[in-house]
C-alpha cells in the first residue's frame, strides 16, 4: 500500500433510514417501471429502508440526456441532505461523462454518503475515488434489487453488508449465477425462472499477495474515463492498488477488449496495480444469445485476453477471473476506494477495515 491518504467510508445506514433513489445515468425507472417499483418495494420490505425518489428517478433517458445538470443537481442534493443515509442509482447508461462538468466534487467529499451504482456510474465512482470517498459498485435498483435479490440469496446478503456494515469482509463465489435477463416489460417478470449454472473463480497470473485501494469498473466506460481524463487517477495514486474490470451487455469482441486493455497498459494503469479482478462477463443479452457453448467460449476468451495483456505489463500480478461483479446475476457491491486484499495462496479476496 503506497498511498498515504485514508479513504473516507461513510457511515452505514440503519433500519428505518431514508435512502435516495435517482438516475445519474439513464432513465431505467421511466422505461422499466415494473423492476423499478419492485426495487423500491424490496428496499422497504426486505431492508427496512425508506426510498426517496428524487426528480430524475423516473425521468426518461431522452430528458436526462438533455439535462445533465439536473442529474448533477440531484446527486448534490442527495449527498447534502442529512436525512439521506445512502444514494442508489436506478441503472447505468451511456453518457454520464457529460454530467461531470456540472458536478461539484467538493460537495460530495464534504458530505460523504454511500453511493451505489454500476456500469456507466463508473464515472461517479472514479470521481469519488479521487476525492477519497468509498463508493459501492453495484446495488442498482433495477438490477440488484428489482431482479437479483429475489432469485439469489447472495445478492441480498452482499447488498445488506454494503448498506449496513462498517466493512464488506470476504467475497466468495456465488453458488449459482445467470446472465439471462427477465423481460422487464412484463408485469410478472419477477416470477420468470432464469437459467442457472454453478460457479467458481479461476486464479491466474502471479502468486504475490496484494493489498491496496480498489479502483476500476465497466471496461467500456473506463475507456471513456481514460479518454476524457476528468477523473482518472494518476499512476502514482494507483500504485499498489487493486484493479477490477468487467464488460457490459454490449458484448465487446476480443479486438475491442484488447485495444482498451492496451490503452490501459500504455497509460501505466496495468503496471501500477498489484492485482486484477476480472468480473464474470455477460455473454448474451435480450437481442443476442449464441448458445451455452459459445457463451462459455466467450467468457474463457476474455479471461485469456485479460491475463495475457496484464502479463505484458506486470507478469507477477495475480489475475482473478470470474469475480461476482458487473452485469450478470448475482453481483456484489464492491467498495471502490476501499482496501482490498487479494491472496492467491489462500484463494481469498477480502475487503478489510480501512
Coordinates of C-alpha atoms in Angstrom, one line a residue:
X1 CA 0.0 0.0 0.0
X2 CA 1.8 3.1 -1.2
X3 CA -0.9 5.8 -0.9
X4 CA -0.9 7.8 2.3
X5 CA -4.4 9.0 2.4
X6 CA -7.0 7.0 4.3
X7 CA -10.2 6.8 2.3
X8 CA -13.4 8.0 3.9
X9 CA -16.1 5.3 4.5
X10 CA -19.5 7.0 5.0
X11 CA -21.5 5.7 8.0
X12 CA -23.6 2.6 7.3
X13 CA -27.4 3.0 7.1
X14 CA -29.7 1.8 9.9
X15 CA -33.1 0.2 9.6
X16 CA -35.7 2.9 9.0
X17 CA -33.3 5.3 7.3
X18 CA -34.2 7.2 4.2
X19 CA -32.2 6.4 1.0
X20 CA -32.2 8.5 -2.2
X21 CA -33.1 6.9 -5.5
X22 CA -32.1 8.8 -8.6
X23 CA -30.9 8.4 -12.2
X24 CA -27.4 9.8 -12.7
X25 CA -27.0 7.8 -15.9
X26 CA -30.1 6.7 -18.0
X27 CA -33.8 6.6 -17.3
X28 CA -34.4 3.0 -16.2
X29 CA -37.1 3.9 -13.8
X30 CA -39.1 5.5 -16.6
X31 CA -38.6 2.8 -19.2
X32 CA -38.9 -0.2 -16.9
X33 CA -41.5 0.7 -14.2
X34 CA -42.0 -2.9 -13.0
X35 CA -38.5 -3.7 -11.7
X36 CA -38.2 -0.1 -10.6
X37 CA -41.3 -0.3 -8.4
X38 CA -40.3 -3.8 -7.2
X39 CA -36.9 -2.5 -6.2
X40 CA -38.4 0.2 -4.1
X41 CA -40.8 -2.3 -2.5
X42 CA -37.9 -4.6 -1.6
X43 CA -36.0 -1.6 -0.1
X44 CA -38.9 -1.2 2.3
X45 CA -39.9 -4.8 2.9
X46 CA -36.5 -6.6 2.8
X47 CA -34.2 -4.0 4.1
X48 CA -36.5 -1.8 6.2
X49 CA -35.3 1.4 4.4
X50 CA -37.5 4.2 3.1
X51 CA -36.7 5.1 -0.6
X52 CA -37.0 8.7 -1.5
X53 CA -37.4 9.1 -5.3
X54 CA -35.6 12.2 -6.5
X55 CA -36.8 14.0 -9.6
X56 CA -34.5 12.2 -12.0
X57 CA -35.5 8.8 -10.8
X58 CA -38.4 8.4 -13.2
X59 CA -37.4 10.8 -16.0
X60 CA -36.9 9.4 -19.5
X61 CA -33.5 8.8 -20.9
X62 CA -34.2 11.5 -23.5
X63 CA -34.9 14.1 -20.9
X64 CA -31.9 13.0 -18.8
X65 CA -29.7 13.3 -21.9
X66 CA -30.9 16.9 -22.4
X67 CA -30.4 17.8 -18.8
X68 CA -27.1 16.6 -17.4
X69 CA -27.1 19.5 -15.0
X70 CA -30.3 18.2 -13.4
X71 CA -28.6 14.8 -12.8
X72 CA -25.7 16.6 -11.1
X73 CA -28.2 18.6 -9.0
X74 CA -30.0 15.5 -7.8
X75 CA -26.7 14.0 -6.7
X76 CA -25.6 17.1 -4.8
X77 CA -29.0 17.4 -3.1
X78 CA -28.9 13.8 -2.1
X79 CA -25.4 14.0 -0.7
X80 CA -26.1 17.3 1.1
X81 CA -29.3 16.0 2.8
X82 CA -28.5 14.9 6.3
X83 CA -31.6 12.7 6.4
X84 CA -30.4 10.6 3.4
X85 CA -28.3 7.6 4.5
X86 CA -27.4 6.3 1.1
X87 CA -27.8 7.1 -2.6
X88 CA -28.9 4.4 -5.1
X89 CA -28.8 4.7 -8.9
X90 CA -31.7 3.2 -10.8
X91 CA -29.4 1.7 -13.5
X92 CA -26.4 2.5 -15.7
X93 CA -26.4 4.2 -19.1
X94 CA -24.0 5.7 -21.7
X95 CA -23.4 9.4 -21.2
X96 CA -22.6 10.1 -17.6
X97 CA -19.3 11.6 -18.6
X98 CA -21.4 14.7 -19.6
X99 CA -22.6 15.1 -16.0
X100 CA -19.1 15.5 -14.5
X101 CA -18.6 19.2 -15.6
X102 CA -21.8 20.1 -13.8
X103 CA -20.9 18.3 -10.6
X104 CA -19.1 19.8 -7.6
X105 CA -16.9 17.1 -6.3
X106 CA -16.2 19.2 -3.2
X107 CA -19.9 18.9 -2.2
X108 CA -19.7 15.1 -2.4
X109 CA -16.5 15.0 -0.5
X110 CA -17.7 17.3 2.2
X111 CA -20.8 15.2 3.0
X112 CA -19.8 11.7 2.2
X113 CA -22.7 9.3 1.6
X114 CA -22.7 5.7 0.5
X115 CA -23.3 5.7 -3.3
X116 CA -24.5 2.6 -5.2
X117 CA -24.5 2.0 -8.9
X118 CA -22.7 0.2 -11.7
X119 CA -21.8 0.3 -15.4
X120 CA -21.9 4.0 -16.6
X121 CA -21.8 5.0 -12.9
X122 CA -18.1 4.1 -13.2
X123 CA -17.6 7.8 -13.8
X124 CA -19.0 8.7 -10.4
X125 CA -17.1 6.0 -8.7
X126 CA -13.8 7.3 -10.2
X127 CA -14.7 10.9 -9.1
X128 CA -15.4 9.8 -5.6
X129 CA -12.2 7.7 -5.6
X130 CA -10.2 10.8 -6.4
X131 CA -11.9 12.7 -3.6
X132 CA -11.1 9.9 -1.1
X133 CA -14.7 8.7 -0.6
X134 CA -15.5 5.0 -0.8
X135 CA -18.5 4.1 -3.0
X136 CA -20.1 0.8 -4.0
X137 CA -20.0 -0.7 -7.5
X138 CA -23.4 -2.4 -7.7
X139 CA -26.7 -2.4 -5.8
X140 CA -28.7 -0.6 -8.6
X141 CA -32.4 -0.5 -8.1
X142 CA -33.4 -2.4 -11.2
X143 CA -30.7 -5.0 -11.5
X144 CA -29.8 -5.9 -7.9
X145 CA -33.0 -5.0 -6.1
X146 CA -35.5 -5.5 -8.8
X147 CA -34.0 -8.6 -10.3
X148 CA -31.4 -10.4 -8.3
X149 CA -32.4 -10.2 -4.6
X150 CA -35.5 -12.4 -5.1
X151 CA -33.6 -15.0 -7.0
X152 CA -30.1 -15.3 -5.4
X153 CA -29.5 -15.4 -1.6
X154 CA -26.0 -13.9 -2.1
X155 CA -27.5 -10.8 -3.8
X156 CA -29.4 -9.8 -0.6
X157 CA -26.6 -10.7 1.7
X158 CA -24.0 -8.7 -0.2
X159 CA -26.2 -5.7 -0.6
X160 CA -27.1 -5.9 3.1
X161 CA -23.4 -5.9 4.1
X162 CA -22.6 -2.9 1.8
X163 CA -25.5 -0.9 3.3
X164 CA -25.5 -1.8 7.0
X165 CA -21.9 -2.9 7.9
X166 CA -18.8 -1.0 8.5
X167 CA -16.8 -3.2 6.2
X168 CA -17.7 -5.6 3.5
X169 CA -15.5 -8.5 4.5
X170 CA -14.8 -11.6 2.5
X171 CA -16.1 -12.1 -1.0
X172 CA -16.6 -15.7 -2.2
X173 CA -18.1 -17.0 -5.4
X174 CA -21.9 -17.4 -5.6
X175 CA -23.1 -21.0 -5.7
X176 CA -25.0 -20.3 -9.0
X177 CA -25.4 -17.5 -11.4
X178 CA -27.0 -16.4 -14.7
X179 CA -26.6 -13.8 -17.4
X180 CA -30.1 -14.4 -18.7
X181 CA -32.3 -11.3 -18.4
X182 CA -36.0 -11.4 -17.5
X183 CA -38.5 -9.4 -19.6
X184 CA -38.7 -6.2 -17.6
X185 CA -41.6 -5.0 -19.7
X186 CA -43.8 -7.9 -18.3
X187 CA -45.7 -7.2 -15.1
X188 CA -44.9 -10.7 -13.8
X189 CA -41.2 -10.6 -14.9
X190 CA -40.1 -11.5 -11.3
X191 CA -41.8 -14.9 -11.4
X192 CA -39.9 -16.0 -14.5
X193 CA -37.4 -18.8 -14.0
X194 CA -34.0 -18.0 -15.3
X195 CA -31.3 -20.4 -16.5
X196 CA -28.7 -21.1 -13.8
X197 CA -25.2 -22.5 -13.8
X198 CA -22.8 -23.4 -10.9
X199 CA -19.9 -21.1 -10.5
X200 CA -16.3 -20.8 -9.3
X201 CA -13.4 -18.4 -9.9
X202 CA -10.2 -19.0 -11.8
X203 CA -6.9 -17.8 -10.2
X204 CA -4.3 -16.9 -12.8
X205 CA -1.1 -14.8 -13.2
X206 CA 1.3 -14.3 -10.4
X207 CA 1.1 -15.6 -6.8
X208 CA 2.1 -12.4 -5.0
X209 CA -0.3 -11.2 -2.2
X210 CA -1.7 -7.7 -2.9
X211 CA -3.3 -5.1 -0.6
X212 CA -4.4 -1.7 -1.7
X213 CA -7.2 0.6 -2.7
X214 CA -9.7 -0.8 -5.2
X215 CA -10.3 1.1 -8.5
X216 CA -12.0 0.2 -11.8
X217 CA -15.4 -0.5 -13.2
X218 CA -17.0 -1.3 -16.5
X219 CA -14.3 -1.8 -19.1
X220 CA -16.1 0.2 -21.9
X221 CA -16.8 3.1 -19.5
X222 CA -13.2 3.1 -18.2
X223 CA -12.1 3.6 -21.8
X224 CA -14.1 6.9 -21.7
X225 CA -12.8 7.7 -18.2
X226 CA -9.2 7.5 -19.6
X227 CA -10.1 9.4 -22.8
X228 CA -11.9 12.3 -21.0
X229 CA -9.2 12.4 -18.3
X230 CA -11.5 14.2 -15.9
X231 CA -11.5 11.7 -13.0
X232 CA -8.8 9.1 -13.9
X233 CA -6.3 8.7 -11.0
X234 CA -2.6 9.0 -11.9
X235 CA -0.3 6.0 -11.8
X236 CA 1.3 7.2 -8.6
X237 CA -2.2 7.1 -6.9
X238 CA -3.0 3.7 -8.3
X239 CA 0.4 2.2 -7.4
X240 CA 0.0 -0.9 -5.2
X241 CA -3.7 -0.9 -5.6
X242 CA -6.2 -3.5 -7.0
X243 CA -7.9 -3.0 -10.4
X244 CA -11.3 -4.5 -11.2
X245 CA -12.7 -4.8 -14.7
X246 CA -16.0 -6.1 -16.1
X247 CA -17.7 -5.9 -19.5
X248 CA -21.3 -4.9 -20.4
X249 CA -24.3 -6.3 -22.2
X250 CA -22.9 -4.8 -25.4
X251 CA -20.7 -7.9 -25.5
X252 CA -17.4 -6.3 -26.7
X253 CA -15.3 -8.5 -29.0
X254 CA -11.8 -9.6 -28.5
X255 CA -10.2 -6.9 -30.7
X256 CA -12.1 -4.2 -28.9
X257 CA -11.2 -5.5 -25.4
X258 CA -7.6 -5.9 -26.4
X259 CA -7.5 -2.2 -27.6
X260 CA -9.0 -1.0 -24.4
X261 CA -6.6 -3.1 -22.3
X262 CA -3.5 -2.0 -24.3
X263 CA -4.6 1.6 -23.8
X264 CA -4.7 1.0 -20.0
X265 CA -1.3 -0.7 -20.2
X266 CA 0.3 2.2 -22.1
X267 CA -1.3 4.7 -19.8
X268 CA 0.5 2.9 -16.9
X269 CA -2.5 1.5 -15.2
X270 CA -1.7 -2.2 -15.6
X271 CA 1.9 -1.7 -14.5
X272 CA 0.9 0.3 -11.4
X273 CA -1.5 -2.1 -9.7
X274 CA -0.6 -5.2 -7.7
X275 CA -3.7 -7.4 -8.6
X276 CA -6.5 -7.5 -11.1
X277 CA -10.1 -8.8 -10.6
X278 CA -12.0 -9.7 -13.7
X279 CA -15.7 -9.7 -13.4
X280 CA -17.8 -12.6 -14.8
X281 CA -18.6 -11.4 -18.4
X282 CA -22.1 -11.2 -19.7
X283 CA -22.2 -13.3 -22.9
X284 CA -25.8 -12.7 -24.0
X285 CA -28.4 -10.0 -24.0
X286 CA -32.1 -9.8 -24.9
X287 CA -31.2 -9.4 -28.6
X288 CA -28.3 -11.9 -28.9
X289 CA -27.9 -15.4 -27.5
X290 CA -25.2 -17.5 -29.2
X291 CA -25.9 -20.6 -27.1
X292 CA -24.3 -22.1 -24.0
X293 CA -21.1 -23.4 -25.6
X294 CA -20.4 -20.1 -27.4
X295 CA -21.2 -18.2 -24.2
X296 CA -18.7 -20.3 -22.3
X297 CA -16.1 -19.8 -25.0
X298 CA -16.7 -16.0 -24.9
X299 CA -16.0 -15.9 -21.2
X300 CA -12.9 -18.0 -21.4
X301 CA -11.5 -16.0 -24.3
X302 CA -12.0 -12.8 -22.3
X303 CA -10.2 -14.3 -19.3
X304 CA -7.3 -15.4 -21.5
X305 CA -7.1 -12.0 -23.1
X306 CA -7.0 -10.0 -19.9
X307 CA -4.5 -12.4 -18.4
X308 CA -2.2 -12.2 -21.4
X309 CA -2.3 -8.4 -21.7
X310 CA -1.8 -7.9 -18.0
X311 CA 1.2 -10.2 -18.2
X312 CA 2.8 -8.0 -20.8
X313 CA 2.9 -5.1 -18.4
X314 CA 3.1 -6.9 -15.0
X315 CA 3.8 -10.6 -15.2
X316 CA 3.9 -11.0 -11.4
X317 CA 0.4 -9.7 -10.8
X318 CA -2.4 -12.2 -9.9
X319 CA -5.5 -12.1 -12.0
X320 CA -8.7 -13.5 -10.5
X321 CA -11.2 -14.3 -13.2
X322 CA -15.0 -14.7 -12.9
X323 CA -15.4 -12.5 -9.8
X324 CA -19.1 -11.7 -9.0
X325 CA -19.2 -8.1 -10.1
X326 CA -20.7 -6.5 -13.1
X327 CA -23.6 -7.2 -15.5
X328 CA -24.6 -10.7 -14.5
X329 CA -26.6 -12.0 -11.6
X330 CA -25.8 -12.0 -8.7
X331 CA -23.1 -9.5 -8.1
X332 CA -21.6 -7.9 -5.1
X333 CA -21.4 -4.1 -4.5
X334 CA -17.6 -3.8 -4.3
X335 CA -16.3 -0.9 -2.2
X336 CA -14.5 1.2 -4.7
X337 CA -11.7 3.1 -3.0
X338 CA -11.7 0.8 0.0
X339 CA -9.0 -1.6 1.0
X340 CA -8.9 -4.9 -0.9
X341 CA -6.7 -7.9 -0.2
X342 CA -6.0 -10.5 -2.9
X343 CA -4.3 -13.6 -1.5
X344 CA -3.6 -16.2 -4.2
X345 CA -2.1 -18.7 -1.8
X346 CA -5.4 -18.8 0.2
X347 CA -7.5 -18.0 -2.9
X348 CA -9.1 -15.3 -0.9
X349 CA -10.5 -11.8 -1.8
X350 CA -11.5 -9.6 1.2
X351 CA -12.3 -6.0 2.0
X352 CA -11.0 -5.4 5.5
X353 CA -11.5 -2.4 7.7
X354 CA -9.8 0.6 6.0

